[in-house]
Coordinates of C-alpha atoms and ligand atoms in Angstrom, one line a residue:
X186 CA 88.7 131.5 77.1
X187 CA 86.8 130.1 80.3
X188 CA 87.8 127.6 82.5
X189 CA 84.9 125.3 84.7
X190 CA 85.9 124.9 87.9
X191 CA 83.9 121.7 89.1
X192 CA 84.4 121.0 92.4
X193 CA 81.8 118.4 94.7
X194 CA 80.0 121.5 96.7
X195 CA 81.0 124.3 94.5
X196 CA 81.4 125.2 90.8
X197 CA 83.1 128.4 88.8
X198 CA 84.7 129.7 85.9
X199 CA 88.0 131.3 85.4
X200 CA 87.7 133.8 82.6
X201 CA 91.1 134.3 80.9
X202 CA 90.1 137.2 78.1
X203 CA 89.7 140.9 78.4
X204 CA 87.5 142.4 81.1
X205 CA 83.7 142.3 80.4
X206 CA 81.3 143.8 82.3
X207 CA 80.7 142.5 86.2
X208 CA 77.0 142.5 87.2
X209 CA 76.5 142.4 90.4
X210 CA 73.4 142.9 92.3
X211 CA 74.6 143.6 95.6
X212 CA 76.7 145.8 97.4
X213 CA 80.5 144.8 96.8
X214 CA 84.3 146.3 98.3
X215 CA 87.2 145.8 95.9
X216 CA 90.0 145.2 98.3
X217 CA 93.5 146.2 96.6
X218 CA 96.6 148.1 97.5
X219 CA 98.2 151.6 95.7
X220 CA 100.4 149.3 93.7
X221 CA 97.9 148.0 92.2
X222 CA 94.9 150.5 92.2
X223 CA 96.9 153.1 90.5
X224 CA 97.4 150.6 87.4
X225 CA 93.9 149.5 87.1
X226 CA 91.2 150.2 90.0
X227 CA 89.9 152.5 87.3
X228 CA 89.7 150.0 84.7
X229 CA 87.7 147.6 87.3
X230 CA 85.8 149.4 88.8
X231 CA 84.8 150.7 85.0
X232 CA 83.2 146.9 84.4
X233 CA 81.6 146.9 87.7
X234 CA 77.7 147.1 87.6
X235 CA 76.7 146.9 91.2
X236 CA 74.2 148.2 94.2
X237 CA 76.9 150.1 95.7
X238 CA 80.8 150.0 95.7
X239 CA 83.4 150.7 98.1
X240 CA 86.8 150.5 97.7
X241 CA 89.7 149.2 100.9
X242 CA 93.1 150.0 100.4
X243 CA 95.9 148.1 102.6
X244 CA 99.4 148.7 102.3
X245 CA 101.5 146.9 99.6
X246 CA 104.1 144.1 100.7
X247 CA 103.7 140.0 102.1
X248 CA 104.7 141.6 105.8
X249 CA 100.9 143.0 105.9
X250 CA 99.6 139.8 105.0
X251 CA 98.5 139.5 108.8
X252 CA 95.9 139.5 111.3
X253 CA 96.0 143.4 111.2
X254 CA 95.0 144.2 107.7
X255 CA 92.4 141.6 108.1
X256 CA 91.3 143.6 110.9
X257 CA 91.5 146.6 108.7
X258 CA 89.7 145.0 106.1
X259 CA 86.8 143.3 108.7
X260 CA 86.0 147.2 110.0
X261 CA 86.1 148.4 107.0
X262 CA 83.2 145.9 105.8
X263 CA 81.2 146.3 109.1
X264 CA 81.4 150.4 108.7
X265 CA 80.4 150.2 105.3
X266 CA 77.7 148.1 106.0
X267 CA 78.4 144.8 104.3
X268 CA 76.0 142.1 104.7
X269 CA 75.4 138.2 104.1
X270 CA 74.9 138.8 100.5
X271 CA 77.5 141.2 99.8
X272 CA 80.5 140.4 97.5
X273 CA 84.6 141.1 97.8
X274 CA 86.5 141.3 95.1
X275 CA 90.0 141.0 95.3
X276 CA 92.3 143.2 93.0
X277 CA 95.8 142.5 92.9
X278 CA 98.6 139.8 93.5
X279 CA 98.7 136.5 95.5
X280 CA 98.9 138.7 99.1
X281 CA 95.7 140.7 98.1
X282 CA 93.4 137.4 96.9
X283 CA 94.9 135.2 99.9
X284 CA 94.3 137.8 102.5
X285 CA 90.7 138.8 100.9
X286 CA 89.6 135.3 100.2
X287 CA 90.3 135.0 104.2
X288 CA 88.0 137.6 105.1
X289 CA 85.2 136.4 102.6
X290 CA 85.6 133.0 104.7
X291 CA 85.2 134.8 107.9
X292 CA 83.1 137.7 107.6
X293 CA 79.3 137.6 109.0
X294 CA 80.6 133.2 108.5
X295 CA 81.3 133.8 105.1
X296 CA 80.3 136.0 102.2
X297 CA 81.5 135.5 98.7
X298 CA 84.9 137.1 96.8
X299 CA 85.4 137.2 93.3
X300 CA 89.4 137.4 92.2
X301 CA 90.6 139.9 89.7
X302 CA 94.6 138.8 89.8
X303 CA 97.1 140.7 88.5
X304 CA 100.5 139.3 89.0
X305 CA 101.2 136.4 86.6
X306 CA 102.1 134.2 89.7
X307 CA 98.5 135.2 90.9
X308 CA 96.8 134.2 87.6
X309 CA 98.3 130.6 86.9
X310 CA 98.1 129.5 90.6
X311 CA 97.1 131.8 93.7
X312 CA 93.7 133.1 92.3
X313 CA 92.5 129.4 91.6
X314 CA 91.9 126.4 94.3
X315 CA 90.4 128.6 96.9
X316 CA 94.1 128.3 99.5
X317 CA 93.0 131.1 101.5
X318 CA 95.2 132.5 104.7
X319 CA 97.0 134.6 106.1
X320 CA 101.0 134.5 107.9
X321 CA 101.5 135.5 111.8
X322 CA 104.9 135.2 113.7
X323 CA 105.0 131.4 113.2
X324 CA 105.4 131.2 109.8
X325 CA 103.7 131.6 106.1
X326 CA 100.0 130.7 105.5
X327 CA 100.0 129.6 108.7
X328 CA 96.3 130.9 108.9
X329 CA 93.4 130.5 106.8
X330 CA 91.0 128.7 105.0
X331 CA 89.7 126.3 102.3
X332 CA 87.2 129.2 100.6
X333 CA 86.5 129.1 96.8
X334 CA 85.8 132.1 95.0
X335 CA 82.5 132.8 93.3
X336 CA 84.2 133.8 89.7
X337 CA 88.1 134.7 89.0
X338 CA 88.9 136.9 86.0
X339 CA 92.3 137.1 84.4
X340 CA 93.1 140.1 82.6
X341 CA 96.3 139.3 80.8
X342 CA 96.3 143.6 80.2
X343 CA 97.0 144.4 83.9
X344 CA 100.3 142.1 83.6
X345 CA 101.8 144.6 81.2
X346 CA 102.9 146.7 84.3
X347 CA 104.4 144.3 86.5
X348 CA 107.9 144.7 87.2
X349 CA 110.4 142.0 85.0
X350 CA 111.2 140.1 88.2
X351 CA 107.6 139.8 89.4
X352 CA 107.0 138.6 85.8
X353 CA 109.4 135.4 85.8
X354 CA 108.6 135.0 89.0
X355 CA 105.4 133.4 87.4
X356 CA 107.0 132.0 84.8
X357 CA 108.3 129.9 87.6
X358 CA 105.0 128.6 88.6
X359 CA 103.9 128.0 84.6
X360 CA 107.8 125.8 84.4
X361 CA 106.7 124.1 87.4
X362 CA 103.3 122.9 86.2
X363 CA 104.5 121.8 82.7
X364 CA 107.5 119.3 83.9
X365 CA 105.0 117.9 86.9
X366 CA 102.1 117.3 84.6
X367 CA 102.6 118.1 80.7
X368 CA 105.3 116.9 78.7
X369 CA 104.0 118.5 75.6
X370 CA 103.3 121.6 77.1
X371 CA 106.9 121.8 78.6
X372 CA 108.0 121.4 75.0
X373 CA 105.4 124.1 73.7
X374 CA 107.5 126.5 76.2
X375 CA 110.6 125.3 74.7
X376 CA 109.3 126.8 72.0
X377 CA 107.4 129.6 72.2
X378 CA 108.0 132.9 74.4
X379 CA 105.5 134.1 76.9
X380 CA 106.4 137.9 75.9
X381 CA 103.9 137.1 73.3
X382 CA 100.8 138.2 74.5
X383 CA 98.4 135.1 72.7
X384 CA 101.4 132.6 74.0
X385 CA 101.1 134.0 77.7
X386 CA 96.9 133.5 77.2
X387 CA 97.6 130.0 76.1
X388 CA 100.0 129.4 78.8
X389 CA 97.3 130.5 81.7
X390 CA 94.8 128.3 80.1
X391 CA 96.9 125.7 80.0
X392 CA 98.1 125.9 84.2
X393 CA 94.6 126.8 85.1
X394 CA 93.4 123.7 83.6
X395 CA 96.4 121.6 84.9
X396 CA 95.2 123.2 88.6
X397 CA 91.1 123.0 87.7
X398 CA 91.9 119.0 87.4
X399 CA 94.2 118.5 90.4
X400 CA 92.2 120.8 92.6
X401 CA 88.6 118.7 91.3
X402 CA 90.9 115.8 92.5
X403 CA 91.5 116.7 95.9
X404 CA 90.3 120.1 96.9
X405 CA 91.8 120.1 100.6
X406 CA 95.2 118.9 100.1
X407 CA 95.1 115.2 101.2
X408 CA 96.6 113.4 98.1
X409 CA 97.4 114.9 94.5
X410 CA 97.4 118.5 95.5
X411 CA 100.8 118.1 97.1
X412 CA 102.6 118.2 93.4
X413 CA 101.5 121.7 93.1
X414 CA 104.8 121.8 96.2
X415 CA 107.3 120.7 93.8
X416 CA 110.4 122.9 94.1
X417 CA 108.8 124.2 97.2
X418 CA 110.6 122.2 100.2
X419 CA 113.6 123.9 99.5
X420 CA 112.3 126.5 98.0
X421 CA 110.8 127.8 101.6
X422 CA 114.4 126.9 103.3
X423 CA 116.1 129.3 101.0
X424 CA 113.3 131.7 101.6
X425 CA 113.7 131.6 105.6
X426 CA 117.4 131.3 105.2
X427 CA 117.5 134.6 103.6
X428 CA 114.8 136.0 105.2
X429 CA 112.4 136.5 102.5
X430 CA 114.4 139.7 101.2
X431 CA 116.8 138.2 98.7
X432 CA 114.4 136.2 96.4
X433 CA 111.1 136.6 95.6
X434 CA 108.7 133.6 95.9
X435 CA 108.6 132.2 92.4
X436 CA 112.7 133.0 91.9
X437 CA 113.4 130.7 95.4
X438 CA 110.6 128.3 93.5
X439 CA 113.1 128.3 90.4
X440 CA 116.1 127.3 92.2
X441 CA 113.7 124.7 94.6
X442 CA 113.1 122.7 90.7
X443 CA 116.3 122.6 89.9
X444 CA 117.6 120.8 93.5
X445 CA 114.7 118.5 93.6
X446 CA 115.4 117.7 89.8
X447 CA 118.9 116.7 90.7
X448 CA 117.0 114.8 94.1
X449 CA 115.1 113.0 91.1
X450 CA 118.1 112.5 88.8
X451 CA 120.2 110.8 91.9
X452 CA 117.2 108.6 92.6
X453 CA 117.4 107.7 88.7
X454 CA 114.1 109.4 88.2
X455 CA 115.1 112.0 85.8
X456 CA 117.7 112.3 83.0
X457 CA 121.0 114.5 83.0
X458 CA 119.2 116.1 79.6
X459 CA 116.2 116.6 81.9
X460 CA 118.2 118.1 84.7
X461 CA 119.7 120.6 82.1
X462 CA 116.4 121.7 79.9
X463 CA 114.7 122.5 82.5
X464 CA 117.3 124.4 83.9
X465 CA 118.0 126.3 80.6
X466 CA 114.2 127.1 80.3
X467 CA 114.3 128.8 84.3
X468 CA 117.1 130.7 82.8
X469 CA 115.8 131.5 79.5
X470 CA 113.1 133.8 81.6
X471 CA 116.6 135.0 84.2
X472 CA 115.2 133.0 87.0
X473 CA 118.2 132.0 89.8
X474 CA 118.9 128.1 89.6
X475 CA 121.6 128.5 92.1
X476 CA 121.8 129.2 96.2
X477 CA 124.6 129.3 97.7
X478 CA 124.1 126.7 100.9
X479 CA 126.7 127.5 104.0
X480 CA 126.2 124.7 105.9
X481 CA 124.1 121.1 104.5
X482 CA 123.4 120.1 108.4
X483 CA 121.6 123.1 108.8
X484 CA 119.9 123.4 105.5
X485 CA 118.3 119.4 106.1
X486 CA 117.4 120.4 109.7
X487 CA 115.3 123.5 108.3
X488 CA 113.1 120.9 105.9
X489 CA 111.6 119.9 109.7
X490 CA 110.2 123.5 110.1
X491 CA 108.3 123.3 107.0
X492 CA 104.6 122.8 107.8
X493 CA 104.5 119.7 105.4
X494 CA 107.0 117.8 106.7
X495 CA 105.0 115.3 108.8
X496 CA 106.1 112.4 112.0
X497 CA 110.0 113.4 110.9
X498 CA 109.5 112.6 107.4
X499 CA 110.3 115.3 104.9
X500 CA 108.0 114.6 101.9
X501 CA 109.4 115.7 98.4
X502 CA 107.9 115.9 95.0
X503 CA 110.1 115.3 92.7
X504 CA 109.7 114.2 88.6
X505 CA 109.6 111.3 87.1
X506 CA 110.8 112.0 83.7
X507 CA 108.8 115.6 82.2
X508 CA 105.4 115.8 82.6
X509 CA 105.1 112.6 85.0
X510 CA 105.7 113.0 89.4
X511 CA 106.3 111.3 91.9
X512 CA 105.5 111.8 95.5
X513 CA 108.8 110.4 98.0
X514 CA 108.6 110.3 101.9
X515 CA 111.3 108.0 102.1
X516 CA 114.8 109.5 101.0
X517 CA 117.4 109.2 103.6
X518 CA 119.4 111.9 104.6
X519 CA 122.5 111.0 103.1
X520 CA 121.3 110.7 99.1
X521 CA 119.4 114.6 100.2
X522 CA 122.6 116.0 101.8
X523 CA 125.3 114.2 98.6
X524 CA 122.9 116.5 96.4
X525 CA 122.8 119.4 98.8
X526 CA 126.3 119.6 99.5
X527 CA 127.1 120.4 94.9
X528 CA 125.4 123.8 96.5
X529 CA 127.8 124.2 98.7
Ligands
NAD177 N1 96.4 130.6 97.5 C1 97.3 130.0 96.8 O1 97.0 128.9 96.3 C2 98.6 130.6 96.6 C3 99.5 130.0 95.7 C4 100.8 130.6 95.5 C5 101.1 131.7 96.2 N2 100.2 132.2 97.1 C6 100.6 133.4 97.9 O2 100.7 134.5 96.9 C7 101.6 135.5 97.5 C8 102.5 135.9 96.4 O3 101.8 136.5 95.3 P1 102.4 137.4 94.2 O4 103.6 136.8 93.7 O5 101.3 137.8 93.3 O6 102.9 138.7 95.1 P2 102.2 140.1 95.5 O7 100.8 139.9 95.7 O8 103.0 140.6 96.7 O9 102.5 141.0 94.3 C9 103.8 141.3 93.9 C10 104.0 142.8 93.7 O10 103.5 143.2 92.5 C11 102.6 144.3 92.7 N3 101.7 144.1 91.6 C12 100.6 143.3 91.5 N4 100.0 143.4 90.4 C13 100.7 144.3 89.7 C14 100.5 144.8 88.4 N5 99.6 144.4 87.5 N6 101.4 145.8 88.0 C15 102.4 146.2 88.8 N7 102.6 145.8 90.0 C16 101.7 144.8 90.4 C17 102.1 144.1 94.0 O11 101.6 145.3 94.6 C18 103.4 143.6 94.8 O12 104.2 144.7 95.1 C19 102.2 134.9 98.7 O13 101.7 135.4 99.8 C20 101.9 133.4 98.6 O14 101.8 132.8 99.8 C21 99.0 131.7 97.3

């Protein structure tokens, strides 16, 4: 299966089948961590036809995603001899293909990257739309750029060894696609489990497609883009309120849906029966759909740190009915807080 990327300076393909050969006539670096590389650096660098290849390790874990691997990973290219023409290829999850797509944007002003993700979270959403960047002591993906890859390839074979968590975590991302944009495919995953192996191909497809049209909409995040956030204003309170230790991303995305569904359902945007099968799909893959909140007052205040929230306004995507959105700058605090405060 291939997915065309068509964007207005830039077009590429996601590959979502088994891992052909990769020609290359340059010298590349695979950038990946011993996570990953034990699993399948072999198996890559197998398919890889190239001048010359070198591999950069960097240390597994979202508190390297920072200005010192990417320091690690510059000297590395400048030892090795690296130039204009030479390609990266980033092996492994949504840390590895962020923080490598950042150093293809910055290195000698830009070289191209080519992303091989392997986390399921990595192959619906991080590998594709070109969101490069990098977090320092300000916050997340704070730093970065706008830098497209050359060619991403999904093998769905690599996900066979991710951990059960890391797996739904994913599963999140797939969910929140499907109620923002496809009713039919929400009902397909009603339906159908993504253990199967054909069912989790068609399910990439399908999100890289729903992300190949939004992004081909609005590459840098001005308009449409935005949706893609759904679940995520309060999913990134709950992930500073616990410190990004108690959840991982795509499980504080889960329980994000299912407060900004009942945000929708209060705002008589979405059903109860809504509410409730989307809830009981999260589940269904033993995603959290509930935090427990301390205090509401400080939970609202926390919506002002996110990077998104713009001139005091805390914009929310919310549903409108599955498979439809809606994009709301204009909820006051006292409908947000009634819905916060069942949390409490
Ligand atoms: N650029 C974007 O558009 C975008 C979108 C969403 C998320 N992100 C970013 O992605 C990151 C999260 O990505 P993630 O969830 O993939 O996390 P991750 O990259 O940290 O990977 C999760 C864990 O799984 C391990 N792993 C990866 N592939 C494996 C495999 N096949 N088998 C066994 N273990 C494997 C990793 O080593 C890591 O320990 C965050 O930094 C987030 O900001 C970016």
């Amino acid at each position: 299966m291939k997915v065309n990327i068509n964007l207005d300076k830039k077009s590429y393909i996601v590959h979502i089948d088994e891992l052909k050969k990769i020609e290359l006539k340059t010298k590349v670096a695979v950038v990946t961590n011993p996570t990953v590389s034990a699993f399948h650096l072999k198996t890559l660098l197998s398919k890889i036809d190239a001048l010359e290849c070198i591999v950069i390790t960097v240390p597994d874990g979202e508190e390297y995603k920072n200005f010192d691997t990417v320091n690690y990973i510059l000297e590395e290219c400048f030892t090795n001899r690296l130039d204009r023409k030479s390609i990266l290829i980033a092996l492994g999850g949504g840390v590895i293909g962020d923080m490598t797509g950042f150093v293809a944007s910055i290195y000698q002003r830009g070289i191209e990257f080519i992303q091989v993700p392997t986390t399921l979270l990595a192959q619906v959403d991080a590998s594709v739309g070109g969101k490069t960047g990098i977090n320092n002591k300000f916050g997340k993906n704070l730093v970065g750029a706008f830098w497209q890859p050359k060619t991403v390839y999904c093998e769905t074979k690599f996900l066979k060894t991710l951990p059960k968590r890391e797996f739904s975590a994913g599963v999140a991302e797939i969910i929140k696609m499907a109620v923002t944009f496809d009713k039919e495919f929400f009902e397909w995953l009603e339906n159908n489990s993504l253990h199967v192996e054909e069912n989790l191909q068609i399910a990439i497809e399908k999100c890289v497609k729903i992300k190949a049209n939004v992004v081909s909409k609005d590459e840098l995040e001005e308009g449409i883009r935005a949706v893609l956030n759904y679940g995520h204003t309060f999913c990134h309170v709950i992930e500073n309120e616990t410190k990004y230790t108690k959840y991982l991303h795509g499980e504080a995305v889960s329980i994000g849906i299912v407060m900004a569904n009942l945000l929708a359902n209060k705002l008589g945007l979405f059903s109860e029966k809504e509410c409730q099968k989307v809830k009981m799909l999260l589940e269904k893959y033993d995603l959290p759909t509930y935090y427990k909140i301390n205090s509401v007052e400080s939970f609202y205040e926390a919506f002002f740190l996110d990077k998104k929230s713009f001139n005091k306004k805390i914009k929310f995507i919310l549903p409108k009915g599955i498979g439809n959105f809606s994009i709301r700058n204009d909820i006051d605090k006292k409908t947000v807080c009634n819905v916060l405060s069942r949390f409490l």
